Amino acid sequence: MPSNMTKTKLDHITVQDDIHIHASPKSALATLSSPQEYPLFLPSQISDFSSSEDGFRCKLSLPLLTETFSLTRTTSDDFPVQFTAKDQSRLRTLSWELTPESEHEIHVRLVIAIKKPSGILKTILEPLVLPVHLTQMARDTLWGLKQLLEN
């Protein structure tokens, strides 16, 4: 699947991006499996971060969307690390796909699924604006992860 792909379905928008990282797959998996490590690489669009043993809570601030959400680690056949909303927040899942390329290189894909808005104005405007900002947030997150793991 190509990088930077946005899919819109009836009930949600999915944004994904990927990056190549010069680090061991084991260290990437360890970092992504530990929410307490996330403040070391999350972008400025995420604030008020707090981790728990099985997930995290934080505030997402994007144009047309500011929301606090809680995600809990869940199992998935498709993603080795996935967090899913247990509340009614619009951000539904944050998933990490890890593809080892060698002992010291890994390809990481981030997939974010968010529930579509309700209300006529948001229904018209948000699908045009939100995917662009979510994609940039995914890029910023992956770039921060790359910087953390390669240094």
CSV table of N, CA and C in Angstrom, one decimal:
chain,number,residue,atom,x,y,z
A,1,MET,N,0.9,-1.2,0.0
A,1,MET,CA,0.0,0.0,0.0
A,1,MET,C,0.9,1.2,0.0
A,2,PRO,N,0.6,2.2,-0.8
A,2,PRO,CA,1.5,3.4,-0.9
A,2,PRO,C,1.5,4.2,0.4
A,3,SER,N,2.6,4.9,0.6
A,3,SER,CA,2.7,5.8,1.8
A,3,SER,C,1.7,7.0,1.6
A,4,ASN,N,1.4,7.6,2.7
A,4,ASN,CA,0.6,8.8,2.7
A,4,ASN,C,-0.8,8.6,2.2
A,5,MET,N,-1.4,7.4,2.4
A,5,MET,CA,-2.7,7.1,1.9
A,5,MET,C,-3.8,7.5,2.9
A,6,THR,N,-4.8,8.1,2.4
A,6,THR,CA,-6.0,8.4,3.2
A,6,THR,C,-7.2,7.7,2.7
A,7,LYS,N,-7.9,7.0,3.5
A,7,LYS,CA,-9.1,6.3,3.1
A,7,LYS,C,-10.3,6.9,3.9
A,8,THR,N,-11.4,7.1,3.2
A,8,THR,CA,-12.6,7.6,3.8
A,8,THR,C,-13.7,6.6,3.7
A,9,LYS,N,-14.2,6.2,4.8
A,9,LYS,CA,-15.3,5.2,4.7
A,9,LYS,C,-16.5,5.9,5.3
A,10,LEU,N,-17.7,5.3,5.3
A,10,LEU,CA,-18.9,5.9,5.8
A,10,LEU,C,-18.7,6.4,7.2
A,11,ASP,N,-18.0,5.7,8.1
A,11,ASP,CA,-18.0,6.1,9.5
A,11,ASP,C,-16.7,6.6,10.0
A,12,HIS,N,-15.6,6.5,9.2
A,12,HIS,CA,-14.3,7.0,9.7
A,12,HIS,C,-13.3,7.3,8.6
A,13,ILE,N,-12.3,8.0,9.0
A,13,ILE,CA,-11.2,8.4,8.1
A,13,ILE,C,-10.0,7.7,8.6
A,14,THR,N,-9.2,7.1,7.7
A,14,THR,CA,-8.0,6.4,8.1
A,14,THR,C,-6.8,7.1,7.3
A,15,VAL,N,-5.8,7.5,8.1
A,15,VAL,CA,-4.6,8.1,7.6
A,15,VAL,C,-3.4,7.2,7.9
A,16,GLN,N,-2.5,7.1,7.0
A,16,GLN,CA,-1.3,6.3,7.3
A,16,GLN,C,-0.1,6.9,6.6
A,17,ASP,N,1.1,6.7,7.2
A,17,ASP,CA,2.3,7.1,6.6
A,17,ASP,C,3.4,6.1,7.2
A,18,ASP,N,4.6,6.1,6.5
A,18,ASP,CA,5.6,5.2,6.9
A,18,ASP,C,7.0,5.8,6.8
A,19,ILE,N,8.0,5.1,7.4
A,19,ILE,CA,9.3,5.6,7.4
A,19,ILE,C,10.3,4.5,7.5
A,20,HIS,N,11.5,4.7,7.0
A,20,HIS,CA,12.6,3.7,7.1
A,20,HIS,C,13.5,4.2,8.3
A,21,ILE,N,13.8,3.3,9.2
A,21,ILE,CA,14.6,3.7,10.4
A,21,ILE,C,15.8,2.8,10.5
A,22,HIS,N,17.0,3.4,10.7
A,22,HIS,CA,18.2,2.6,10.9
A,22,HIS,C,18.3,2.3,12.4
A,23,ALA,N,17.6,1.3,12.9
A,23,ALA,CA,17.6,0.8,14.2
A,23,ALA,C,17.2,-0.6,14.3
A,24,SER,N,17.5,-1.3,15.3
A,24,SER,CA,17.1,-2.7,15.4
A,24,SER,C,15.6,-2.8,15.5
A,25,PRO,N,15.0,-3.8,14.9
A,25,PRO,CA,13.6,-4.1,15.0
A,25,PRO,C,13.2,-4.3,16.5
A,26,LYS,N,14.1,-4.9,17.2
A,26,LYS,CA,13.8,-5.2,18.7
A,26,LYS,C,13.6,-3.9,19.5
A,27,SER,N,14.5,-2.9,19.2
A,27,SER,CA,14.4,-1.6,19.9
A,27,SER,C,13.2,-0.8,19.5
A,28,ALA,N,12.9,-0.9,18.2
A,28,ALA,CA,11.7,-0.2,17.7
A,28,ALA,C,10.4,-0.8,18.4
A,29,LEU,N,10.3,-2.1,18.4
A,29,LEU,CA,9.2,-2.8,19.1
A,29,LEU,C,9.1,-2.4,20.5
A,30,ALA,N,10.2,-2.4,21.2
A,30,ALA,CA,10.2,-2.1,22.7
A,30,ALA,C,9.8,-0.7,22.9
A,31,THR,N,10.2,0.3,22.1
A,31,THR,CA,9.8,1.7,22.2
A,31,THR,C,8.3,1.8,22.0
A,32,LEU,N,7.8,1.2,20.9
A,32,LEU,CA,6.4,1.4,20.5
A,32,LEU,C,5.5,0.6,21.5
A,33,SER,N,6.0,-0.4,22.1
A,33,SER,CA,5.2,-1.2,23.1
A,33,SER,C,5.1,-0.5,24.4
A,34,SER,N,5.9,0.6,24.7
A,34,SER,CA,6.0,1.2,26.0
A,34,SER,C,5.4,2.7,25.9
A,35,PRO,N,4.1,2.9,26.2
A,35,PRO,CA,3.6,4.2,26.1
A,35,PRO,C,4.4,5.3,26.9
A,36,GLN,N,5.0,4.9,27.9
A,36,GLN,CA,5.8,5.9,28.7
A,36,GLN,C,6.9,6.5,27.9
A,37,GLU,N,7.3,5.8,26.8
A,37,GLU,CA,8.4,6.3,25.9
A,37,GLU,C,7.8,7.4,24.9
A,38,TYR,N,6.5,7.4,24.7
A,38,TYR,CA,5.9,8.2,23.6
A,38,TYR,C,6.2,9.7,23.7
A,39,PRO,N,6.2,10.3,24.9
A,39,PRO,CA,6.5,11.7,25.0
A,39,PRO,C,7.9,12.1,24.4
A,40,LEU,N,8.8,11.1,24.3
A,40,LEU,CA,10.1,11.4,23.7
A,40,LEU,C,10.1,11.6,22.2
A,41,PHE,N,8.9,11.2,21.5
A,41,PHE,CA,8.9,11.4,20.1
A,41,PHE,C,7.6,11.9,19.5
A,42,LEU,N,6.6,12.1,20.4
A,42,LEU,CA,5.3,12.6,19.9
A,42,LEU,C,5.4,14.1,19.5
A,43,PRO,N,4.7,14.5,18.5
A,43,PRO,CA,4.8,15.9,18.0
A,43,PRO,C,4.0,16.9,18.8
A,44,SER,N,4.1,18.2,18.5
A,44,SER,CA,3.4,19.2,19.3
A,44,SER,C,1.9,19.2,19.2
A,45,GLN,N,1.3,18.5,18.3
A,45,GLN,CA,-0.1,18.4,18.2
A,45,GLN,C,-0.7,17.5,19.3
A,46,ILE,N,0.2,16.8,20.0
A,46,ILE,CA,-0.2,16.0,21.2
A,46,ILE,C,0.3,16.6,22.4
A,47,SER,N,-0.6,16.8,23.4
A,47,SER,CA,-0.1,17.4,24.7
A,47,SER,C,-0.8,16.7,25.9
A,48,ASP,N,-0.5,17.1,27.1
A,48,ASP,CA,-1.1,16.6,28.3
A,48,ASP,C,-1.1,15.0,28.3
A,49,PHE,N,0.1,14.5,28.0
A,49,PHE,CA,0.2,13.0,27.8
A,49,PHE,C,0.4,12.4,29.2
A,50,SER,N,-0.3,11.3,29.4
A,50,SER,CA,0.0,10.5,30.6
A,50,SER,C,-0.2,9.0,30.2
A,51,SER,N,0.8,8.2,30.6
A,51,SER,CA,0.7,6.8,30.3
A,51,SER,C,0.3,5.9,31.4
A,52,SER,N,-0.2,4.7,31.1
A,52,SER,CA,-0.6,3.7,32.1
A,52,SER,C,0.1,2.4,31.7
A,53,GLU,N,-0.1,1.4,32.4
A,53,GLU,CA,0.5,0.1,32.1
A,53,GLU,C,0.1,-0.4,30.7
A,54,ASP,N,-1.2,-0.2,30.4
A,54,ASP,CA,-1.7,-0.7,29.1
A,54,ASP,C,-2.2,0.3,28.1
A,55,GLY,N,-1.8,1.5,28.3
A,55,GLY,CA,-2.2,2.5,27.3
A,55,GLY,C,-1.8,3.9,27.6
A,56,PHE,N,-2.6,4.9,27.1
A,56,PHE,CA,-2.2,6.3,27.4
A,56,PHE,C,-3.4,7.2,27.2
A,57,ARG,N,-3.3,8.4,27.7
A,57,ARG,CA,-4.3,9.5,27.6
A,57,ARG,C,-3.6,10.7,27.2
A,58,CYS,N,-4.2,11.5,26.2
A,58,CYS,CA,-3.5,12.7,25.8
A,58,CYS,C,-4.6,13.6,25.1
A,59,LYS,N,-4.1,14.8,24.8
A,59,LYS,CA,-5.0,15.8,24.1
A,59,LYS,C,-4.4,15.9,22.7
A,60,LEU,N,-5.3,15.8,21.7
A,60,LEU,CA,-5.0,16.1,20.3
A,60,LEU,C,-5.5,17.4,19.9
A,61,SER,N,-4.7,18.3,19.3
A,61,SER,CA,-5.1,19.6,18.9
A,61,SER,C,-4.7,19.8,17.4
A,62,LEU,N,-5.8,19.8,16.6
A,62,LEU,CA,-5.7,20.0,15.2
A,62,LEU,C,-6.8,21.1,14.8
A,63,PRO,N,-6.6,21.7,13.6
A,63,PRO,CA,-7.7,22.6,13.2
A,63,PRO,C,-9.0,21.8,13.1
A,64,LEU,N,-10.0,22.3,13.6
A,64,LEU,CA,-11.4,21.7,13.6
A,64,LEU,C,-11.5,20.6,14.6
A,65,LEU,N,-10.5,20.2,15.3
A,65,LEU,CA,-10.6,19.1,16.2
A,65,LEU,C,-9.6,19.2,17.4
A,66,THR,N,-10.1,19.4,18.5
A,66,THR,CA,-9.4,19.4,19.8
A,66,THR,C,-10.1,18.4,20.7
A,67,GLU,N,-9.4,17.4,21.1
A,67,GLU,CA,-10.1,16.3,21.9
A,67,GLU,C,-9.1,15.6,22.8
A,68,THR,N,-9.5,15.3,24.0
A,68,THR,CA,-8.7,14.4,24.8
A,68,THR,C,-9.3,13.0,24.6
A,69,PHE,N,-8.3,12.1,24.5
A,69,PHE,CA,-8.7,10.7,24.3
A,69,PHE,C,-7.9,9.7,25.1
A,70,SER,N,-8.4,8.5,25.3
A,70,SER,CA,-7.7,7.5,26.0
A,70,SER,C,-7.7,6.2,25.1
A,71,LEU,N,-6.5,5.7,25.0
A,71,LEU,CA,-6.3,4.5,24.2
A,71,LEU,C,-5.7,3.4,25.0
A,72,THR,N,-6.2,2.2,24.8
A,72,THR,CA,-5.7,1.0,25.5
A,72,THR,C,-5.1,0.0,24.5
A,73,ARG,N,-4.0,-0.7,24.9
A,73,ARG,CA,-3.4,-1.6,24.1
A,73,ARG,C,-4.3,-2.8,23.8
A,74,THR,N,-4.5,-3.1,22.5
A,74,THR,CA,-5.3,-4.2,22.1
A,74,THR,C,-4.6,-5.2,21.2
A,75,THR,N,-5.1,-6.4,21.0
A,75,THR,CA,-4.4,-7.3,20.1
A,75,THR,C,-5.0,-7.2,18.7
A,76,SER,N,-4.1,-7.4,17.7
A,76,SER,CA,-4.5,-7.3,16.3
A,76,SER,C,-3.7,-8.3,15.5
A,77,ASP,N,-4.3,-8.9,14.5
A,77,ASP,CA,-3.6,-9.8,13.6
A,77,ASP,C,-2.8,-9.1,12.7
A,78,ASP,N,-3.1,-7.8,12.4
A,78,ASP,CA,-2.5,-7.0,11.4
A,78,ASP,C,-1.3,-6.2,11.9
A,79,PHE,N,-1.4,-5.8,13.2
A,79,PHE,CA,-0.4,-4.9,13.8
A,79,PHE,C,0.1,-5.4,15.1
A,80,PRO,N,1.5,-5.4,15.2
A,80,PRO,CA,2.1,-5.9,16.4
A,80,PRO,C,1.8,-5.0,17.6
A,81,VAL,N,1.6,-3.7,17.4
A,81,VAL,CA,1.3,-2.7,18.4
A,81,VAL,C,0.1,-1.9,18.0
A,82,GLN,N,-1.0,-2.0,18.7
A,82,GLN,CA,-2.2,-1.3,18.4
A,82,GLN,C,-2.9,-0.8,19.7
A,83,PHE,N,-3.3,0.4,19.6
A,83,PHE,CA,-4.1,1.0,20.8
A,83,PHE,C,-5.5,1.4,20.2
A,84,THR,N,-6.5,1.1,21.0
A,84,THR,CA,-7.9,1.3,20.6
A,84,THR,C,-8.6,2.1,21.7
A,85,ALA,N,-9.5,3.1,21.2
A,85,ALA,CA,-10.3,3.9,22.2
A,85,ALA,C,-11.3,3.0,22.9
A,86,LYS,N,-11.4,3.2,24.2
A,86,LYS,CA,-12.4,2.5,25.0
A,86,LYS,C,-13.5,3.5,25.4
A,87,ASP,N,-13.4,4.7,25.0
A,87,ASP,CA,-14.4,5.7,25.3
A,87,ASP,C,-15.1,6.2,24.0
A,88,GLN,N,-15.8,7.3,24.0
A,88,GLN,CA,-16.5,7.8,22.8
A,88,GLN,C,-15.7,8.8,22.0
A,89,SER,N,-14.4,8.9,22.3
A,89,SER,CA,-13.6,9.9,21.6
A,89,SER,C,-13.6,9.5,20.1
A,90,ARG,N,-13.3,10.5,19.3
A,90,ARG,CA,-13.3,10.3,17.8
A,90,ARG,C,-12.1,9.5,17.3
A,91,LEU,N,-10.9,9.7,18.0
A,91,LEU,CA,-9.8,8.9,17.6
A,91,LEU,C,-10.0,7.5,18.0
A,92,ARG,N,-10.1,6.5,17.1
A,92,ARG,CA,-10.5,5.2,17.3
A,92,ARG,C,-9.3,4.2,17.5
A,93,THR,N,-8.4,4.3,16.6
A,93,THR,CA,-7.2,3.4,16.7
A,93,THR,C,-5.9,4.1,16.3
A,94,LEU,N,-4.8,3.7,16.9
A,94,LEU,CA,-3.5,4.1,16.5
A,94,LEU,C,-2.7,2.8,16.4
A,95,SER,N,-2.2,2.5,15.3
A,95,SER,CA,-1.6,1.2,15.0
A,95,SER,C,-0.2,1.3,14.4
A,96,TRP,N,0.7,0.5,14.8
A,96,TRP,CA,2.0,0.5,14.3
A,96,TRP,C,2.3,-0.9,13.6
A,97,GLU,N,2.7,-0.8,12.4
A,97,GLU,CA,3.2,-2.0,11.6
A,97,GLU,C,4.7,-1.9,11.5
A,98,LEU,N,5.4,-3.0,11.9
A,98,LEU,CA,6.8,-3.1,11.8
A,98,LEU,C,7.3,-4.1,10.9
A,99,THR,N,8.1,-3.7,9.9
A,99,THR,CA,8.6,-4.7,8.9
A,99,THR,C,10.2,-4.7,9.0
A,100,PRO,N,10.8,-5.7,9.7
A,100,PRO,CA,12.2,-5.7,9.7
A,100,PRO,C,12.8,-5.9,8.3
A,101,GLU,N,13.9,-5.1,8.1
A,101,GLU,CA,14.5,-5.2,6.8
A,101,GLU,C,15.9,-5.8,6.9
A,102,SER,N,16.5,-5.7,8.1
A,102,SER,CA,17.8,-6.3,8.4
A,102,SER,C,17.9,-6.3,10.0
A,103,GLU,N,19.0,-6.7,10.4
A,103,GLU,CA,19.2,-6.7,11.9
A,103,GLU,C,19.3,-5.3,12.5
A,104,HIS,N,19.6,-4.3,11.6
A,104,HIS,CA,19.7,-2.9,12.1
A,104,HIS,C,18.8,-1.9,11.3
A,105,GLU,N,17.8,-2.4,10.6
A,105,GLU,CA,16.9,-1.5,9.8
A,105,GLU,C,15.5,-2.0,9.9
A,106,ILE,N,14.6,-1.1,10.0
A,106,ILE,CA,13.1,-1.4,10.1
A,106,ILE,C,12.3,-0.4,9.3
A,107,HIS,N,11.2,-0.9,8.8
A,107,HIS,CA,10.2,0.0,8.1
A,107,HIS,C,9.0,0.0,9.1
A,108,VAL,N,8.6,1.3,9.4
A,108,VAL,CA,7.5,1.5,10.4
A,108,VAL,C,6.4,2.2,9.7
A,109,ARG,N,5.2,1.7,9.8
A,109,ARG,CA,4.0,2.3,9.3
A,109,ARG,C,3.1,2.6,10.4
A,110,LEU,N,2.6,3.9,10.4
A,110,LEU,CA,1.6,4.3,11.4
A,110,LEU,C,0.3,4.5,10.8
A,111,VAL,N,-0.8,3.9,11.4
A,111,VAL,CA,-2.1,4.0,10.8
A,111,VAL,C,-3.0,4.6,11.9
A,112,ILE,N,-3.7,5.7,11.6
A,112,ILE,CA,-4.6,6.4,12.5
A,112,ILE,C,-6.0,6.4,11.9
A,113,ALA,N,-7.0,5.9,12.7
A,113,ALA,CA,-8.4,5.9,12.3
A,113,ALA,C,-9.1,6.8,13.2
A,114,ILE,N,-9.9,7.7,12.6
A,114,ILE,CA,-10.7,8.7,13.4
A,114,ILE,C,-12.2,8.6,12.9
A,115,LYS,N,-13.1,8.7,13.8
A,115,LYS,CA,-14.5,8.7,13.5
A,115,LYS,C,-14.9,10.0,12.8
A,116,LYS,N,-15.7,9.9,11.8
A,116,LYS,CA,-16.2,11.1,11.1
A,116,LYS,C,-17.0,12.0,12.0
A,117,PRO,N,-17.1,13.3,11.7
A,117,PRO,CA,-17.8,14.2,12.6
A,117,PRO,C,-19.3,14.1,12.3
A,118,SER,N,-20.1,14.6,13.3
A,118,SER,CA,-21.5,14.8,13.1
A,118,SER,C,-21.8,16.3,13.0
A,119,GLY,N,-22.9,16.7,12.4
A,119,GLY,CA,-23.2,18.1,12.2
A,119,GLY,C,-22.9,18.5,10.8
A,120,ILE,N,-23.8,19.2,10.2
A,120,ILE,CA,-23.7,19.5,8.7
A,120,ILE,C,-22.4,20.3,8.4
A,121,LEU,N,-22.0,21.3,9.1
A,121,LEU,CA,-20.8,22.1,8.8
A,121,LEU,C,-19.6,21.3,8.9
A,122,LYS,N,-19.4,20.6,10.0
A,122,LYS,CA,-18.2,19.7,10.2
A,122,LYS,C,-18.2,18.6,9.1
A,123,THR,N,-19.4,18.0,8.8
A,123,THR,CA,-19.5,16.9,7.8
A,123,THR,C,-19.0,17.4,6.5
A,124,ILE,N,-19.2,18.7,6.1
A,124,ILE,CA,-18.7,19.2,4.9
A,124,ILE,C,-17.2,19.6,4.9
A,125,LEU,N,-16.9,20.4,5.9
A,125,LEU,CA,-15.5,20.9,6.0
A,125,LEU,C,-14.4,20.0,6.5
A,126,GLU,N,-14.7,19.2,7.5
A,126,GLU,CA,-13.7,18.4,8.2
A,126,GLU,C,-13.1,17.4,7.3
A,127,PRO,N,-13.8,16.6,6.4
A,127,PRO,CA,-13.2,15.6,5.6
A,127,PRO,C,-12.2,16.3,4.6
A,128,LEU,N,-12.3,17.5,4.3
A,128,LEU,CA,-11.4,18.2,3.4
A,128,LEU,C,-10.1,18.7,4.2
A,129,VAL,N,-10.3,19.1,5.4
A,129,VAL,CA,-9.2,19.7,6.2
A,129,VAL,C,-8.5,18.7,7.1
A,130,LEU,N,-9.2,17.8,7.8
A,130,LEU,CA,-8.6,17.0,8.8
A,130,LEU,C,-7.6,16.0,8.3
A,131,PRO,N,-7.9,15.3,7.2
A,131,PRO,CA,-6.9,14.3,6.7
A,131,PRO,C,-5.5,14.9,6.5
A,132,VAL,N,-5.5,16.2,6.0
A,132,VAL,CA,-4.2,16.8,5.7
A,132,VAL,C,-3.4,17.0,7.0
A,133,HIS,N,-4.1,17.5,8.1
A,133,HIS,CA,-3.5,17.7,9.4
A,133,HIS,C,-3.1,16.4,10.1
A,134,LEU,N,-4.0,15.4,10.0
A,134,LEU,CA,-3.7,14.1,10.5
A,134,LEU,C,-2.4,13.4,9.9
A,135,THR,N,-2.3,13.6,8.5
A,135,THR,CA,-1.2,13.1,7.8
A,135,THR,C,0.1,13.8,8.3
A,136,GLN,N,0.0,15.1,8.5
A,136,GLN,CA,1.2,15.8,9.0
A,136,GLN,C,1.6,15.4,10.4
A,137,MET,N,0.6,15.2,11.2
A,137,MET,CA,0.8,14.7,12.6
A,137,MET,C,1.5,13.3,12.5
A,138,ALA,N,1.0,12.4,11.6
A,138,ALA,CA,1.7,11.1,11.4
A,138,ALA,C,3.1,11.2,11.0
A,139,ARG,N,3.4,12.1,10.0
A,139,ARG,CA,4.7,12.4,9.6
A,139,ARG,C,5.6,12.9,10.7
A,140,ASP,N,5.1,13.8,11.5
A,140,ASP,CA,5.9,14.4,12.6
A,140,ASP,C,6.2,13.3,13.6
A,141,THR,N,5.2,12.5,13.9
A,141,THR,CA,5.4,11.4,14.9
A,141,THR,C,6.4,10.4,14.4
A,142,LEU,N,6.4,10.0,13.1
A,142,LEU,CA,7.4,9.1,12.6
A,142,LEU,C,8.8,9.7,12.5
A,143,TRP,N,8.8,11.0,12.2
A,143,TRP,CA,10.1,11.6,12.2
A,143,TRP,C,10.7,11.7,13.6
A,144,GLY,N,9.9,12.0,14.6
A,144,GLY,CA,10.4,12.0,16.0
A,144,GLY,C,10.8,10.6,16.4
A,145,LEU,N,10.1,9.6,16.0
A,145,LEU,CA,10.5,8.2,16.3
A,145,LEU,C,11.8,7.9,15.7
A,146,LYS,N,12.0,8.3,14.4
A,146,LYS,CA,13.3,8.0,13.7
A,146,LYS,C,14.4,8.7,14.5
A,147,GLN,N,14.2,10.0,14.8
A,147,GLN,CA,15.3,10.7,15.5
A,147,GLN,C,15.6,10.0,16.8
A,148,LEU,N,14.6,9.6,17.6
A,148,LEU,CA,14.9,8.9,18.9
A,148,LEU,C,15.7,7.6,18.7
A,149,LEU,N,15.2,6.8,17.8
A,149,LEU,CA,15.8,5.5,17.6
A,149,LEU,C,17.2,5.5,16.9
A,150,GLU,N,17.4,6.5,16.1
A,150,GLU,CA,18.7,6.5,15.4
A,150,GLU,C,19.8,7.3,16.2
A,151,ASN,N,19.4,8.0,17.2
A,151,ASN,CA,20.4,8.8,18.0
A,151,ASN,C,20.8,8.1,19.3
